[in-house]
Each structure stands twice: as structure tokens, then as C-alpha cells.
CSV table of C-alpha atoms and ligand atoms in Angstrom, one decimal:
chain,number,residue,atom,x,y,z
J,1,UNK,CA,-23.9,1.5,8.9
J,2,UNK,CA,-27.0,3.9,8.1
J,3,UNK,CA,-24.6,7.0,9.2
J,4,UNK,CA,-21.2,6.4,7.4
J,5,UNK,CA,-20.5,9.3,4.7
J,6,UNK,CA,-16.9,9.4,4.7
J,7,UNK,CA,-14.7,6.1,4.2
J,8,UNK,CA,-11.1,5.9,4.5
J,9,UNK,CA,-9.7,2.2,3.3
J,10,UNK,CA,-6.0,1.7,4.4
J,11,UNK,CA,-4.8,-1.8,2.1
J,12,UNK,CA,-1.7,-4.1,2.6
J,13,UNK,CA,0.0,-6.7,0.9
J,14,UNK,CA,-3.1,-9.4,1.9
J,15,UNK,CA,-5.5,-7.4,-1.2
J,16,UNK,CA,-3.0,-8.7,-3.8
J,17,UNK,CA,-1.9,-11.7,-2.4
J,18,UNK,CA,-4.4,-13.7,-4.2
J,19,UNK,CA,-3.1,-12.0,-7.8
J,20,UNK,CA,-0.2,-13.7,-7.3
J,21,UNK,CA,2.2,-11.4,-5.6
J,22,UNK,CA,4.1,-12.3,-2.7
J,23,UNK,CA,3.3,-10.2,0.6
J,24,UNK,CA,5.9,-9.5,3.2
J,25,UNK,CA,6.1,-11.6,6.1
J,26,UNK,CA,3.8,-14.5,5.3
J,27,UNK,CA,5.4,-17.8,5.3
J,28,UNK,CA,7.3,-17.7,1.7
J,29,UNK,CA,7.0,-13.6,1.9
J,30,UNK,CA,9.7,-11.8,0.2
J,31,UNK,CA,11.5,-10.8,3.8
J,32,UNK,CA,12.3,-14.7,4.3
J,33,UNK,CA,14.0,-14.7,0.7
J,34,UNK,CA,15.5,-11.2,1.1
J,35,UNK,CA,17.3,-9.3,4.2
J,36,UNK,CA,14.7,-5.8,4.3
J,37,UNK,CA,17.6,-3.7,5.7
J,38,UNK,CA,19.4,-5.2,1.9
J,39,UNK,CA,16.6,-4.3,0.0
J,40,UNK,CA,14.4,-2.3,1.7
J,41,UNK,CA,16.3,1.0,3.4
J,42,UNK,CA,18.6,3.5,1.7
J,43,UNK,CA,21.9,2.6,3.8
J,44,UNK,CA,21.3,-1.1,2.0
J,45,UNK,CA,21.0,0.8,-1.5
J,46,UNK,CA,24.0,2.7,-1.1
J,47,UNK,CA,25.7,-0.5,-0.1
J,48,UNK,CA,24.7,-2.7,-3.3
J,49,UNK,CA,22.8,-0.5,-5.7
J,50,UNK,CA,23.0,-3.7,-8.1
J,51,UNK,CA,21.2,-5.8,-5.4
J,52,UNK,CA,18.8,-3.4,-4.6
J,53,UNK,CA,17.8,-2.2,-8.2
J,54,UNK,CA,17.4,-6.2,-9.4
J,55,UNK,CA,15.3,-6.5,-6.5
J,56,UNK,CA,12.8,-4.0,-7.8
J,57,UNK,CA,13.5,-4.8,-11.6
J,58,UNK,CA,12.2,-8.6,-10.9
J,59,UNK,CA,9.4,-7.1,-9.2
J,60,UNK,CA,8.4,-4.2,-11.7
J,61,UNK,CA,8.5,-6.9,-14.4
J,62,UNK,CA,6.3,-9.7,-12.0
J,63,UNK,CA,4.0,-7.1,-11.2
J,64,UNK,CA,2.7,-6.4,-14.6
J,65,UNK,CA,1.8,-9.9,-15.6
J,66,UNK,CA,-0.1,-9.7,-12.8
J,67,UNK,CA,-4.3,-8.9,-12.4
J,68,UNK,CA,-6.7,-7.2,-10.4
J,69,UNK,CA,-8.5,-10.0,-7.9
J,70,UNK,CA,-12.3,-9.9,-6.7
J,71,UNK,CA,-11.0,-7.4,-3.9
J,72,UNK,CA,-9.3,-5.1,-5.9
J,73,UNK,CA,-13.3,-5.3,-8.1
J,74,UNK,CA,-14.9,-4.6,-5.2
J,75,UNK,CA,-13.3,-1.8,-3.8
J,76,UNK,CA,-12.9,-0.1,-7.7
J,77,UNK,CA,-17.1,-0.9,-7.6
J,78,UNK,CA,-17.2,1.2,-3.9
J,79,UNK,CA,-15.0,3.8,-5.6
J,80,UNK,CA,-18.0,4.0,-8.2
J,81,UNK,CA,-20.8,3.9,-6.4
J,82,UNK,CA,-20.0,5.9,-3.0
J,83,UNK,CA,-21.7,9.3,-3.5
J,84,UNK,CA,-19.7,10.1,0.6
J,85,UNK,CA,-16.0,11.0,0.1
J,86,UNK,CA,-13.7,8.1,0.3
J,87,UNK,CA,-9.8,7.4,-0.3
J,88,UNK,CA,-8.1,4.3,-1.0
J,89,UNK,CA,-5.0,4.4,0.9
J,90,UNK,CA,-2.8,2.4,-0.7
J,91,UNK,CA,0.5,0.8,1.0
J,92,UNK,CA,1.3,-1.5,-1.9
J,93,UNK,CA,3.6,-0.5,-5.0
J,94,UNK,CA,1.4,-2.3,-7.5
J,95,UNK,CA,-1.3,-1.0,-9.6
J,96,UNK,CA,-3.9,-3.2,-9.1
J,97,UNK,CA,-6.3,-1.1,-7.3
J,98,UNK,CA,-6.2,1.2,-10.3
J,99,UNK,CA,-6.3,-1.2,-12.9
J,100,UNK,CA,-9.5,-2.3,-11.5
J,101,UNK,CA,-10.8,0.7,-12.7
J,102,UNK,CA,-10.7,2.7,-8.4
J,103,UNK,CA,-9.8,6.3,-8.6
J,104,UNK,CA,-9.7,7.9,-5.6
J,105,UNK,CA,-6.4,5.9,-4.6
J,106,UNK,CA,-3.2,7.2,-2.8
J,107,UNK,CA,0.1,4.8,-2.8
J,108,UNK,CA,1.9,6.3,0.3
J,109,UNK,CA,5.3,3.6,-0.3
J,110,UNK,CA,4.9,5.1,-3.6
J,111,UNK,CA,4.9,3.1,-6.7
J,112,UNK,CA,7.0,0.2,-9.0
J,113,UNK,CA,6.6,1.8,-11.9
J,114,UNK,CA,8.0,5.4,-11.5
J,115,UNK,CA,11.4,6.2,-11.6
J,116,UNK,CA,12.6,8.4,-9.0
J,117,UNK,CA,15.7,10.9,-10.3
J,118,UNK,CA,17.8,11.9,-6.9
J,119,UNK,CA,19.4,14.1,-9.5
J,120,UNK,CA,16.6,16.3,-10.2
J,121,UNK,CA,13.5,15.0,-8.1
J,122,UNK,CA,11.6,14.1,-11.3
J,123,UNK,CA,9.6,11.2,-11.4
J,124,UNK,CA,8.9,9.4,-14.9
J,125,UNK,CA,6.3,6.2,-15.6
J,126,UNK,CA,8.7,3.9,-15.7
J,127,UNK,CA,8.4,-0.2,-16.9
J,128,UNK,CA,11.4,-1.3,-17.6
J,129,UNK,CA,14.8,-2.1,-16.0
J,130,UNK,CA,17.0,0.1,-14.2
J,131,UNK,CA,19.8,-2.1,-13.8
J,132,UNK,CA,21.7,-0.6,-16.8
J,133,UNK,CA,21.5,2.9,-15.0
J,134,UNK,CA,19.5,4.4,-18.0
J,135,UNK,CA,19.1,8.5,-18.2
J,136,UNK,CA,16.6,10.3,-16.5
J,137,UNK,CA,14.0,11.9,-19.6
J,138,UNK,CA,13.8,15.1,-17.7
J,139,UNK,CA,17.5,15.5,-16.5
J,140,UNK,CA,19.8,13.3,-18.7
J,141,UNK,CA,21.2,11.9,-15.2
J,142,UNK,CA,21.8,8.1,-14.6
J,143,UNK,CA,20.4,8.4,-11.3
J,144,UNK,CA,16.9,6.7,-11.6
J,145,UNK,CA,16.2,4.7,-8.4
J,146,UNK,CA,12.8,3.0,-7.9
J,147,UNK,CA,10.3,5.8,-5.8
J,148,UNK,CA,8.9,3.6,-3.3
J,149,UNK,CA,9.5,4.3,0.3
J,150,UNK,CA,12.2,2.4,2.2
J,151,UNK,CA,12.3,2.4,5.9
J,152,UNK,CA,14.0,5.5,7.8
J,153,UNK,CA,11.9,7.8,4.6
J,154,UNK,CA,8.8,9.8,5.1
J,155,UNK,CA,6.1,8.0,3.5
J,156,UNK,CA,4.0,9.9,0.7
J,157,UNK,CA,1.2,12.5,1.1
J,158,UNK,CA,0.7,12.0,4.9
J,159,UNK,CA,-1.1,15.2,5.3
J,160,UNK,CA,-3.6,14.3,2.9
J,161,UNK,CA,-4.1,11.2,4.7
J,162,UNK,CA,-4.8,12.9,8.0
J,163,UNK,CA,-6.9,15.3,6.7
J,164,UNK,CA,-9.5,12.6,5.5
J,165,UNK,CA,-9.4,10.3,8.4
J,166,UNK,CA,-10.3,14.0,10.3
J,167,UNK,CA,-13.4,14.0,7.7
J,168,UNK,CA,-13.5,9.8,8.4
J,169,UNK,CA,-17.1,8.5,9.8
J,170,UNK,CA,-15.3,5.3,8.8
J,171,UNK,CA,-11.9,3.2,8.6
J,172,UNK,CA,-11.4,-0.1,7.4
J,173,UNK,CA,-7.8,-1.7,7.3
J,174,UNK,CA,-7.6,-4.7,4.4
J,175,UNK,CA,-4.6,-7.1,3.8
J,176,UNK,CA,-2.0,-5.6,6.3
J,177,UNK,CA,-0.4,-7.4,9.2
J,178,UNK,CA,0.2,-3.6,11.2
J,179,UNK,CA,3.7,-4.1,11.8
J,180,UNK,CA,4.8,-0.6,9.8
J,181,UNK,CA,4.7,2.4,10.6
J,182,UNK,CA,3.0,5.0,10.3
J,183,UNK,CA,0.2,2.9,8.5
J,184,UNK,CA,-0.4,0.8,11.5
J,185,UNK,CA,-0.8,3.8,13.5
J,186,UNK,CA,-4.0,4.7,11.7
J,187,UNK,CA,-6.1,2.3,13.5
J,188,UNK,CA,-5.6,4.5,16.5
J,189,UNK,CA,-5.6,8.1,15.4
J,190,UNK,CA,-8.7,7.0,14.1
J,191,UNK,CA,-10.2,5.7,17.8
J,192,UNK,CA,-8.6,8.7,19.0
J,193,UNK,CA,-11.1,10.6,16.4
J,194,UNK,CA,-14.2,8.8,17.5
J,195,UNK,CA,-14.0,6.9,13.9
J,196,UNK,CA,-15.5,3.5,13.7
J,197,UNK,CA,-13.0,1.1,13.2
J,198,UNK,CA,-13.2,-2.5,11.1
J,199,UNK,CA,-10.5,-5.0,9.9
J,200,UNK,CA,-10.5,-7.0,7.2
J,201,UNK,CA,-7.6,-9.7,6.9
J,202,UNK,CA,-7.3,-13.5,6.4
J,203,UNK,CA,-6.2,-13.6,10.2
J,204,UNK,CA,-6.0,-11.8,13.5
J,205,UNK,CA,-3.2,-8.1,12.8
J,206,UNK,CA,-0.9,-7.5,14.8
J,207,UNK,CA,-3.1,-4.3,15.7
J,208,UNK,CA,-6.4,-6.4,15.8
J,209,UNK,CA,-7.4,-5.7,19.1
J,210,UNK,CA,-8.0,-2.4,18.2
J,211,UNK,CA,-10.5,-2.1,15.7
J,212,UNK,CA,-14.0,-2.2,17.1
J,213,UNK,CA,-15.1,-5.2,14.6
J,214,UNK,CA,-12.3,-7.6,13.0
J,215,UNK,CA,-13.9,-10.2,10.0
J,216,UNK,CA,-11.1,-12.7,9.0
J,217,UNK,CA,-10.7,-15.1,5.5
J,218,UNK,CA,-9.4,-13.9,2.2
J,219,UNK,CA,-9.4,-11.1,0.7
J,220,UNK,CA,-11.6,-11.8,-2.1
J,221,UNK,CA,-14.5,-13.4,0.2
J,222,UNK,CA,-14.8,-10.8,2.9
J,223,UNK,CA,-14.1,-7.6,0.9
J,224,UNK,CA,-16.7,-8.2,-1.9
J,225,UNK,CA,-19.4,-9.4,1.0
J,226,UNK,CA,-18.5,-6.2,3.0
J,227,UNK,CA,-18.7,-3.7,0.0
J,228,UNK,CA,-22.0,-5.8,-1.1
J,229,UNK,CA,-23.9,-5.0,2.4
J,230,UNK,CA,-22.1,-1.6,2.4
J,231,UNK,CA,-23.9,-0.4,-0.9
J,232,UNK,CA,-27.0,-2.8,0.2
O,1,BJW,C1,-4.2,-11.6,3.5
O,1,BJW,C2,-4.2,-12.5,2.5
O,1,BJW,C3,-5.4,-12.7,1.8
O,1,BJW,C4,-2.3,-12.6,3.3
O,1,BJW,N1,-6.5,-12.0,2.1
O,1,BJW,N2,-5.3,-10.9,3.8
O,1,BJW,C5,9.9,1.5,16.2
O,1,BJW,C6,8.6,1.6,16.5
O,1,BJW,C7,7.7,2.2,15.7
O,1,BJW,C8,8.1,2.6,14.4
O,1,BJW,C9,9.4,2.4,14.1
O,1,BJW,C10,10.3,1.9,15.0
O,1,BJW,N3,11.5,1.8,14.3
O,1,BJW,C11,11.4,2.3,13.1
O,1,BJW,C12,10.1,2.7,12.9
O,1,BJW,C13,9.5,3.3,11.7
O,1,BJW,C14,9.4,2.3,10.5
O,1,BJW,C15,8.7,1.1,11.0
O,1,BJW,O1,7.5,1.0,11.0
O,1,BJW,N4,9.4,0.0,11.4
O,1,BJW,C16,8.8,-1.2,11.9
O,1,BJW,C17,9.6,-2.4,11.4
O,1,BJW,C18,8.6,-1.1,13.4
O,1,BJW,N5,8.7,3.0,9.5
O,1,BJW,C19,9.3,3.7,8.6
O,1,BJW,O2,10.5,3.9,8.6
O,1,BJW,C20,8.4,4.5,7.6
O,1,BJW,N6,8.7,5.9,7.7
O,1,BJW,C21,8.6,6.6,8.8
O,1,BJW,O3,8.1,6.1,9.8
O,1,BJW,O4,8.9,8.0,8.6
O,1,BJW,C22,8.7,8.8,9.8
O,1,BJW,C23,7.3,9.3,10.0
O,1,BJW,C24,6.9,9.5,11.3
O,1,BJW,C25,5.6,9.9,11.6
O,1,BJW,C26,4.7,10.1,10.5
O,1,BJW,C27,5.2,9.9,9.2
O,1,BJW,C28,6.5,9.5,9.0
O,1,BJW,C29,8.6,4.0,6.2
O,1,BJW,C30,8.1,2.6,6.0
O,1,BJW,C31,8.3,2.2,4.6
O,1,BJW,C32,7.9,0.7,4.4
O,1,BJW,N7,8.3,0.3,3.1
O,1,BJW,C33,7.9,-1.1,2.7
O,1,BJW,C34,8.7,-1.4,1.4
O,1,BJW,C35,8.0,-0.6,0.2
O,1,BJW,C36,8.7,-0.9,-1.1
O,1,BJW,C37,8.6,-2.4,-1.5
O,1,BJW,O5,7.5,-2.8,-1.9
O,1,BJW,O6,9.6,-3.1,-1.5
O,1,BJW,O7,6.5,-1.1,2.5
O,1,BJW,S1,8.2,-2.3,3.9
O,1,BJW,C38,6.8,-3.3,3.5
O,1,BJW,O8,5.9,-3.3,4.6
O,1,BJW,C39,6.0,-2.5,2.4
O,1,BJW,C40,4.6,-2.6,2.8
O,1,BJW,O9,3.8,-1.6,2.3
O,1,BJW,C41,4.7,-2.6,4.3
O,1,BJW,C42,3.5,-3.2,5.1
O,1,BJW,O10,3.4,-4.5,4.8
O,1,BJW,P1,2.0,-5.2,4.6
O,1,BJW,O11,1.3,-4.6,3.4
O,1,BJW,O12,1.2,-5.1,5.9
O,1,BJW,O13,2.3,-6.7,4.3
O,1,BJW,P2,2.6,-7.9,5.3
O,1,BJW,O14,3.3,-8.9,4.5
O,1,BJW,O15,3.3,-7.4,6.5
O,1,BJW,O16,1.2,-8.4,5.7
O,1,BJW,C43,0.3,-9.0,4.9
O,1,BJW,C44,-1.0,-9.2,5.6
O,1,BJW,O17,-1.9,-9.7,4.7
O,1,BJW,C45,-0.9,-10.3,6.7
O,1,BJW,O18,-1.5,-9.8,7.9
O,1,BJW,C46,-1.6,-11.5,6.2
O,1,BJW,O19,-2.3,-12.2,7.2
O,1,BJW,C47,-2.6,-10.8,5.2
O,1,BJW,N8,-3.0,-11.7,4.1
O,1,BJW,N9,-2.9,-13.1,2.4
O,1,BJW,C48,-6.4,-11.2,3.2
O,1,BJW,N10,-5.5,-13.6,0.8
């Protein structure tokens, strides 16, 4: 890999699965504890804001006792040590790639711990609850929702995401099964772009066959062993 300069990494659920947090639609995932058109779309929010907002509130709270694995390491060491442009494209809401110490991250389902005012559009760090509909710093409105992306909204920063896979000589998919959109897209506007291709997950995607090389077993085995021969 003599000729990559320019990396684009698109990560799932699967990097943080050995931290401890649940993925999606593994066996035990949280979308066979919880209906994702419940939890996970804005027509279920306006339906049962309590539901919705103890959903995230258990997960805001999980997340932080939570830490970085041997993938999340690896990639934070790539971030590092790659002099080439590269951007970790984040579709998980937890912080783990960053509290490994990687920089050049983007989280485009956006993030537990902001608060999101609908009121007006400001977004605040936020740890805590939002169960007890607390004020918005900026606007003094109770009308904090979590800002992650639920299905039916546009995902985060998506230009910014095309632009580098334009600039890509390489994309590698980690941890994600390819079954949302527009992230499991990628794989293909990349091939479409004459980008090499390479998946990294503890079994076969759903968009496996096409990537030009797949490498399966967990996420803290194969990532550290490809970033190791990547940085030789
Ligand atoms: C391991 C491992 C280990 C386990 N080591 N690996 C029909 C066709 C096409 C598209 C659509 C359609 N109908 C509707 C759509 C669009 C829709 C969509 O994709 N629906 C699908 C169900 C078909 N998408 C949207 O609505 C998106 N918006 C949109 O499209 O806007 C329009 C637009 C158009 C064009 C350009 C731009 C925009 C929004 C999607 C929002 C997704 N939100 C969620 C919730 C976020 C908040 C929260 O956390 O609750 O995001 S859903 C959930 O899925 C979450 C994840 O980020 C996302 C992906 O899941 P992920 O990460 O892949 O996890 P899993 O569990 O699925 O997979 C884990 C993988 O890890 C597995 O493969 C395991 O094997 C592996 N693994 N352990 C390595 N140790």
C-alpha cells in the first residue's frame, strides 16, 4: 500500500462493541430490546418524548463509564502518525474515538452528549439527563432533545464527507454491518471514484462483496494488525 496518501475510515457500532456498548442489530443489540421507529425516528419522539429521552439518558450515562478499546488506540495512533490527510468518519454517538486521543474525527449521527435546542438550534455539551426537560443555556427553552440523527434526518456534514473520499486513495469500513444509509453507500461512491476499498468487521457486511479486500475477527485484532503494517 506504497501509494496511499489520503485515508478515509468510515466506523460502526462493531469498534466499540468490545468497550462494552451494545451495537445495533447483533444478537442482544439494542433494536431486539427496543422498536427503532420508538426510539430511533422523530415521528416516535413526538409520540413518547419520555420513552425516547430515557432511551438516550440510560445511554448518555452507560457511555461514559465506558473506555477506549485497542481499536479505538490504534486508529487515535494512525491519526498521529499519518503525515497523508485522513478523516475518521464516525457513525457512532460515543466518544471513544476521541478519548483515545484521534483528532481528525467526524460523528455524522451526531453525538450523546450534546443537547440539541429545536428552540433555537444551539447545541450545548451536555452529560446529564434530559428527562426533567431542563433549560437550554443559550435560550432558556425546555426544548433540549438529544442531537443524534434519527432515521428520515439528514445525517451531519455530508459534504465534507464527500469532499475527502474525492481526495481518498483509500477507504476502509470498520465495525458496521452496511444496512444504513447513506454510510453504507460509501463503499460504492468510493469504487465509483477508483478508491481502493477494504473492510474490516468480525463477519461478512451486508455490503461485503463490494470492497476489493474484506479481513474479518474483532475489532481489536484486525484493526491494530492493519494500522501496524499500514505505518510499517
Ligand atoms: C464487530 C464487533 C467486533 C460486532 N469487532 N466488528 C431504503 C433504501 C435505502 C435507504 C433508505 C430506505 N428507506 C429509508 C432509507 C434511509 C435510511 C436508511 O438507511 N434506512 C435503512 C434501514 C434502509 N437512512 C436515513 O434515514 C438516514 N438519513 C438519510 O438517508 O437522509 C437522506 C440523505 C440522502 C442522501 C444523502 C444524505 C442523506 C439517517 C440514518 C440515521 C441512523 N441513525 C442511527 C441512530 C443514531 C442514534 C443512536 O445511536 O441511537 O444510527 S440507527 C443506527 O444504525 C445508528 C448507527 O450509527 C447506524 C449503523 O449501525 P452500525 O454502526 O452499522 O451498527 P450495527 O449494529 O448495524 O452493526 C454492527 C456491526 O459490527 C456488525 O456488522 C457486526 O458484525 C460488527 N461487529 N462486534 C468488529 N467486536
Amino acid at each position: 500500500m506504497t501509494d496511499i496518501r489520503n485515508i478515509v475510515i468510515l466506523t460502526g457500532a462493531g469498534v466499540s462493541a468490545e468497550s462494552g456498548i451494545d451495537t445495533f442489530r447483533d444478537a442482544g443489540g439494542l433494536w431486539e430490546q427496543h422498536k427503532v421507529e420508538d426510539v430511533a425516528t422523530p415521528e416516535g419522539f413526538a409520540r413518547d418524548p419520555d420513552l425516547v429521552l430515557r432511551f438516550y439518558d440510560m445511554r448518555r450515562e452507560a457511555i461514559q463509564a465506558k473506555q477506549p478499546n485497542a481499536a479505538h488506540e490504534a486508529l487515535a495512533r494512525l491519526d498521529r502518525e499519518w503525515d497523508g490527510e485522513l478523516l475518521i468518519v464516525t457513525q457512532n454517538v460515543d466518544d471513544l474515538h476521541e478519548r483515545a486521543g484521534a483528532k481528525r474525527t467526524l460523528h455524522m449521527h451526531g453525538t450523546h452528549l450534546n443537547a440539541w435546542c429545536t428552540a433555537c438550534d444551539a447545541r450545548t455539551r451536555w452529560t446529564g439527563p434530559l428527562i426533567d426537560r431542563p433549560e437550554c443555556p443559550k435560550c432558556g427553552a425546555r426544548s433540549l432533545r438529544p442531537d443524534v440523527v434519527w432515521f428520515g434526518e439528514m445525517p451531519y456534514e455530508m459534504d465534507r464527507i464527500y469532499a475527502a473520499l474525492r481526495q481518498a486513495d483509500l477507504f476502509v469500513s470498520i465495525g458496521t454491518s452496511g444496512a444504513v444509509y447513506p454510510a453504507a453507500g460509501f463503499v460504492r461512491d468510493a469504487r465509483e471514484l477508483r478508491i481502493r476499498t477494504l473492510e474490516l468487521n468480525l463477519e461478512p457486511s451486508q455490503g461485503s462483496r463490494w470492497f476489493h479486500e474484506s479481513r474479518h475477527g474483532p475489532a481489536t485484532q484486525v484493526v491494530p494488525q492493519w494500522v501496524e503494517e499500514l505505518l510499517g
